[in-house]
Amino acid sequence: MRTDTPPVTRPQGCTNLKLRQFMRRITQHYDAEMAKVGLKTTQYSLLSHVEKLGPVRPVDLAAGIKMEASTLTRNLKPLVDAGWVTVAPGSDARSRLVALTPAGRDKRAEAQRHWRRAQDRINALLGMDTVVALHALIDHSMDTLNTLPEETDHA
């Protein structure tokens, strides 16, 4: 008996390469919009997380954004130097709290308008159905990959 189901196809090319190429192009688009307000996309993301979670201990902020503590410290420095974020003493002598300053809230609000422009442009270029499907595919894939044990051996 013959069925008209299409044959199972195999992916062509390297998934890692394709994802990295896609992410580079998306990041370029968002970076161009963030540059208009003097930020990098990583800085905007950090400002947003500090606003959402803060005042927050650096360890909790790092965990919330899935970033190594040393990377967080490096990424916070320019935001602190610009006066957008403070790292102040916490409830005891050993703890610290990260918080947005009023200038940081203003910078994030300014940047948010540009972020929205970048997002709206991606939605228009790719089409809303594609973006919704892409988000669903990414969420499903991340849920599946999160069941894997963490790989720490990079040899």
PDB file of C-alpha atoms in Angstrom:
ATOM      1  CA  MET A   1       0.000   0.000   0.000  1.00  0.00           C
ATOM      2  CA  ARG A   2       1.387   3.374  -1.025  1.00  0.00           C
ATOM      3  CA  THR A   3       1.189   6.446   1.191  1.00  0.00           C
ATOM      4  CA  ASP A   4       1.700  10.010   0.066  1.00  0.00           C
ATOM      5  CA  THR A   5       3.528  11.181   3.164  1.00  0.00           C
ATOM      6  CA  PRO A   6       6.644  13.157   2.387  1.00  0.00           C
ATOM      7  CA  PRO A   7       9.967  11.511   3.208  1.00  0.00           C
ATOM      8  CA  VAL A   8      11.693  12.566   6.414  1.00  0.00           C
ATOM      9  CA  THR A   9      14.350  15.083   5.517  1.00  0.00           C
ATOM     10  CA  ARG A  10      17.652  15.645   7.233  1.00  0.00           C
ATOM     11  CA  PRO A  11      18.962  19.075   8.184  1.00  0.00           C
ATOM     12  CA  GLN A  12      21.387  20.499   5.680  1.00  0.00           C
ATOM     13  CA  GLY A  13      24.457  22.095   7.185  1.00  0.00           C
ATOM     14  CA  CYS A  14      25.557  22.763  10.722  1.00  0.00           C
ATOM     15  CA  THR A  15      22.864  23.833  13.189  1.00  0.00           C
ATOM     16  CA  ASN A  16      25.396  25.763  15.269  1.00  0.00           C
ATOM     17  CA  LEU A  17      26.620  27.719  12.238  1.00  0.00           C
ATOM     18  CA  LYS A  18      23.098  28.528  11.069  1.00  0.00           C
ATOM     19  CA  LEU A  19      22.036  29.713  14.521  1.00  0.00           C
ATOM     20  CA  ARG A  20      25.178  31.820  14.944  1.00  0.00           C
ATOM     21  CA  GLN A  21      24.690  33.440  11.522  1.00  0.00           C
ATOM     22  CA  PHE A  22      21.053  34.203  12.347  1.00  0.00           C
ATOM     23  CA  MET A  23      21.954  35.597  15.777  1.00  0.00           C
ATOM     24  CA  ARG A  24      24.743  37.760  14.340  1.00  0.00           C
ATOM     25  CA  ARG A  25      22.309  39.320  11.865  1.00  0.00           C
ATOM     26  CA  ILE A  26      19.603  39.879  14.496  1.00  0.00           C
ATOM     27  CA  THR A  27      22.174  41.295  16.944  1.00  0.00           C
ATOM     28  CA  GLN A  28      23.504  43.707  14.287  1.00  0.00           C
ATOM     29  CA  HIS A  29      19.984  45.037  13.817  1.00  0.00           C
ATOM     30  CA  TYR A  30      19.373  45.587  17.543  1.00  0.00           C
ATOM     31  CA  ASP A  31      22.909  46.949  18.084  1.00  0.00           C
ATOM     32  CA  ALA A  32      22.347  49.595  15.408  1.00  0.00           C
ATOM     33  CA  GLU A  33      19.208  50.790  17.195  1.00  0.00           C
ATOM     34  CA  MET A  34      20.849  50.741  20.649  1.00  0.00           C
ATOM     35  CA  ALA A  35      23.860  52.674  19.335  1.00  0.00           C
ATOM     36  CA  LYS A  36      21.502  55.608  18.742  1.00  0.00           C
ATOM     37  CA  VAL A  37      21.216  55.965  22.540  1.00  0.00           C
ATOM     38  CA  GLY A  38      24.825  55.073  23.334  1.00  0.00           C
ATOM     39  CA  LEU A  39      24.218  51.528  24.559  1.00  0.00           C
ATOM     40  CA  LYS A  40      25.094  48.018  23.533  1.00  0.00           C
ATOM     41  CA  THR A  41      22.316  45.421  23.504  1.00  0.00           C
ATOM     42  CA  THR A  42      23.945  43.668  26.462  1.00  0.00           C
ATOM     43  CA  GLN A  43      23.868  46.927  28.436  1.00  0.00           C
ATOM     44  CA  TYR A  44      20.210  47.521  27.658  1.00  0.00           C
ATOM     45  CA  SER A  45      19.406  43.969  28.713  1.00  0.00           C
ATOM     46  CA  LEU A  46      21.316  44.427  31.955  1.00  0.00           C
ATOM     47  CA  LEU A  47      19.550  47.732  32.710  1.00  0.00           C
ATOM     48  CA  SER A  48      16.220  45.995  32.092  1.00  0.00           C
ATOM     49  CA  HIS A  49      17.040  43.089  34.387  1.00  0.00           C
ATOM     50  CA  VAL A  50      18.266  45.378  37.153  1.00  0.00           C
ATOM     51  CA  GLU A  51      15.057  47.379  36.897  1.00  0.00           C
ATOM     52  CA  LYS A  52      12.959  44.203  36.986  1.00  0.00           C
ATOM     53  CA  LEU A  53      14.869  42.448  39.796  1.00  0.00           C
ATOM     54  CA  GLY A  54      16.532  45.289  41.693  1.00  0.00           C
ATOM     55  CA  PRO A  55      17.693  46.173  44.134  1.00  0.00           C
ATOM     56  CA  VAL A  56      19.256  42.756  43.755  1.00  0.00           C
ATOM     57  CA  ARG A  57      22.326  40.928  44.975  1.00  0.00           C
ATOM     58  CA  PRO A  58      24.881  40.478  42.177  1.00  0.00           C
ATOM     59  CA  VAL A  59      24.777  36.683  42.608  1.00  0.00           C
ATOM     60  CA  ASP A  60      20.983  36.690  42.112  1.00  0.00           C
ATOM     61  CA  LEU A  61      21.244  39.042  39.133  1.00  0.00           C
ATOM     62  CA  ALA A  62      23.875  36.800  37.514  1.00  0.00           C
ATOM     63  CA  ALA A  63      21.704  33.732  38.078  1.00  0.00           C
ATOM     64  CA  GLY A  64      18.622  35.546  36.751  1.00  0.00           C
ATOM     65  CA  ILE A  65      20.316  36.419  33.482  1.00  0.00           C
ATOM     66  CA  LYS A  66      22.355  33.204  33.311  1.00  0.00           C
ATOM     67  CA  MET A  67      25.684  35.012  33.348  1.00  0.00           C
ATOM     68  CA  GLU A  68      28.936  34.212  35.125  1.00  0.00           C
ATOM     69  CA  ALA A  69      29.616  36.476  38.117  1.00  0.00           C
ATOM     70  CA  SER A  70      32.916  37.725  36.651  1.00  0.00           C
ATOM     71  CA  THR A  71      31.203  38.625  33.372  1.00  0.00           C
ATOM     72  CA  LEU A  72      28.479  40.444  35.282  1.00  0.00           C
ATOM     73  CA  THR A  73      31.076  42.474  37.187  1.00  0.00           C
ATOM     74  CA  ARG A  74      32.760  43.500  33.911  1.00  0.00           C
ATOM     75  CA  ASN A  75      29.411  44.364  32.294  1.00  0.00           C
ATOM     76  CA  LEU A  76      28.226  46.408  35.292  1.00  0.00           C
ATOM     77  CA  LYS A  77      31.350  48.593  35.400  1.00  0.00           C
ATOM     78  CA  PRO A  78      30.497  50.880  32.436  1.00  0.00           C
ATOM     79  CA  LEU A  79      26.922  51.231  33.729  1.00  0.00           C
ATOM     80  CA  VAL A  80      28.193  52.219  37.167  1.00  0.00           C
ATOM     81  CA  ASP A  81      30.761  54.591  35.601  1.00  0.00           C
ATOM     82  CA  ALA A  82      27.973  56.230  33.563  1.00  0.00           C
ATOM     83  CA  GLY A  83      25.907  56.740  36.715  1.00  0.00           C
ATOM     84  CA  TRP A  84      23.060  54.477  35.584  1.00  0.00           C
ATOM     85  CA  VAL A  85      23.590  51.712  38.164  1.00  0.00           C
ATOM     86  CA  THR A  86      24.818  51.640  41.746  1.00  0.00           C
ATOM     87  CA  VAL A  87      26.414  48.767  43.605  1.00  0.00           C
ATOM     88  CA  ALA A  88      25.842  49.630  47.241  1.00  0.00           C
ATOM     89  CA  PRO A  89      26.263  47.824  50.553  1.00  0.00           C
ATOM     90  CA  GLY A  90      23.513  45.352  51.361  1.00  0.00           C
ATOM     91  CA  SER A  91      22.045  44.218  54.657  1.00  0.00           C
ATOM     92  CA  ASP A  92      25.407  43.041  56.025  1.00  0.00           C
ATOM     93  CA  ALA A  93      29.062  43.936  55.513  1.00  0.00           C
ATOM     94  CA  ARG A  94      29.639  41.220  52.918  1.00  0.00           C
ATOM     95  CA  SER A  95      26.595  41.749  50.729  1.00  0.00           C
ATOM     96  CA  ARG A  96      26.034  44.184  47.881  1.00  0.00           C
ATOM     97  CA  LEU A  97      22.905  45.362  46.079  1.00  0.00           C
ATOM     98  CA  VAL A  98      22.681  46.435  42.454  1.00  0.00           C
ATOM     99  CA  ALA A  99      20.058  49.076  41.628  1.00  0.00           C
ATOM    100  CA  LEU A 100      19.187  51.544  38.895  1.00  0.00           C
ATOM    101  CA  THR A 101      19.690  55.233  39.519  1.00  0.00           C
ATOM    102  CA  PRO A 102      17.113  57.769  38.296  1.00  0.00           C
ATOM    103  CA  ALA A 103      19.459  58.443  35.354  1.00  0.00           C
ATOM    104  CA  GLY A 104      19.552  54.683  34.700  1.00  0.00           C
ATOM    105  CA  ARG A 105      15.749  54.532  34.617  1.00  0.00           C
ATOM    106  CA  ASP A 106      15.715  57.437  32.155  1.00  0.00           C
ATOM    107  CA  LYS A 107      18.382  55.785  29.964  1.00  0.00           C
ATOM    108  CA  ARG A 108      16.470  52.490  29.967  1.00  0.00           C
ATOM    109  CA  ALA A 109      13.212  54.251  29.037  1.00  0.00           C
ATOM    110  CA  GLU A 110      14.963  56.061  26.180  1.00  0.00           C
ATOM    111  CA  ALA A 111      16.548  52.820  24.998  1.00  0.00           C
ATOM    112  CA  GLN A 112      13.273  50.915  25.323  1.00  0.00           C
ATOM    113  CA  ARG A 113      11.712  53.045  22.587  1.00  0.00           C
ATOM    114  CA  HIS A 114      14.581  52.108  20.250  1.00  0.00           C
ATOM    115  CA  TRP A 115      14.384  48.456  21.294  1.00  0.00           C
ATOM    116  CA  ARG A 116      10.682  48.505  20.391  1.00  0.00           C
ATOM    117  CA  ARG A 117      11.560  50.009  16.976  1.00  0.00           C
ATOM    118  CA  ALA A 118      14.061  47.214  16.369  1.00  0.00           C
ATOM    119  CA  GLN A 119      11.536  44.569  17.450  1.00  0.00           C
ATOM    120  CA  ASP A 120       8.768  46.050  15.295  1.00  0.00           C
ATOM    121  CA  ARG A 121      11.100  46.084  12.277  1.00  0.00           C
ATOM    122  CA  ILE A 122      12.017  42.404  12.792  1.00  0.00           C
ATOM    123  CA  ASN A 123       8.318  41.540  13.141  1.00  0.00           C
ATOM    124  CA  ALA A 124       7.548  43.383   9.903  1.00  0.00           C
ATOM    125  CA  LEU A 125      10.462  41.876   7.973  1.00  0.00           C
ATOM    126  CA  LEU A 126       9.921  38.289   9.061  1.00  0.00           C
ATOM    127  CA  GLY A 127       6.150  38.476   9.474  1.00  0.00           C
ATOM    128  CA  MET A 128       4.273  38.066  12.718  1.00  0.00           C
ATOM    129  CA  ASP A 129       3.377  34.418  12.044  1.00  0.00           C
ATOM    130  CA  THR A 130       7.047  33.573  11.501  1.00  0.00           C
ATOM    131  CA  VAL A 131       8.120  35.397  14.674  1.00  0.00           C
ATOM    132  CA  VAL A 132       5.434  33.662  16.755  1.00  0.00           C
ATOM    133  CA  ALA A 133       6.466  30.283  15.297  1.00  0.00           C
ATOM    134  CA  LEU A 134      10.146  31.092  15.865  1.00  0.00           C
ATOM    135  CA  HIS A 135       9.503  31.973  19.526  1.00  0.00           C
ATOM    136  CA  ALA A 136       7.532  28.749  20.026  1.00  0.00           C
ATOM    137  CA  LEU A 137      10.282  26.683  18.377  1.00  0.00           C
ATOM    138  CA  ILE A 138      12.979  28.346  20.489  1.00  0.00           C
ATOM    139  CA  ASP A 139      10.974  27.894  23.714  1.00  0.00           C
ATOM    140  CA  HIS A 140      10.290  24.239  22.944  1.00  0.00           C
ATOM    141  CA  SER A 141      13.910  23.617  21.988  1.00  0.00           C
ATOM    142  CA  MET A 142      15.213  25.335  25.140  1.00  0.00           C
ATOM    143  CA  ASP A 143      12.856  23.286  27.320  1.00  0.00           C
ATOM    144  CA  THR A 144      14.166  20.131  25.666  1.00  0.00           C
ATOM    145  CA  LEU A 145      17.824  21.175  25.924  1.00  0.00           C
ATOM    146  CA  ASN A 146      17.379  22.158  29.577  1.00  0.00           C
ATOM    147  CA  THR A 147      16.843  18.476  30.385  1.00  0.00           C
ATOM    148  CA  LEU A 148      20.457  17.783  29.406  1.00  0.00           C
ATOM    149  CA  PRO A 149      23.072  17.789  32.168  1.00  0.00           C
ATOM    150  CA  GLU A 150      25.367  20.838  32.205  1.00  0.00           C
ATOM    151  CA  GLU A 151      28.535  20.156  30.258  1.00  0.00           C
ATOM    152  CA  THR A 152      31.580  21.541  31.990  1.00  0.00           C
ATOM    153  CA  ASP A 153      34.348  19.677  30.209  1.00  0.00           C
ATOM    154  CA  HIS A 154      35.333  21.742  27.166  1.00  0.00           C
ATOM    155  CA  ALA A 155      38.183  19.471  26.074  1.00  0.00           C
TER     156      ALA A 155
END
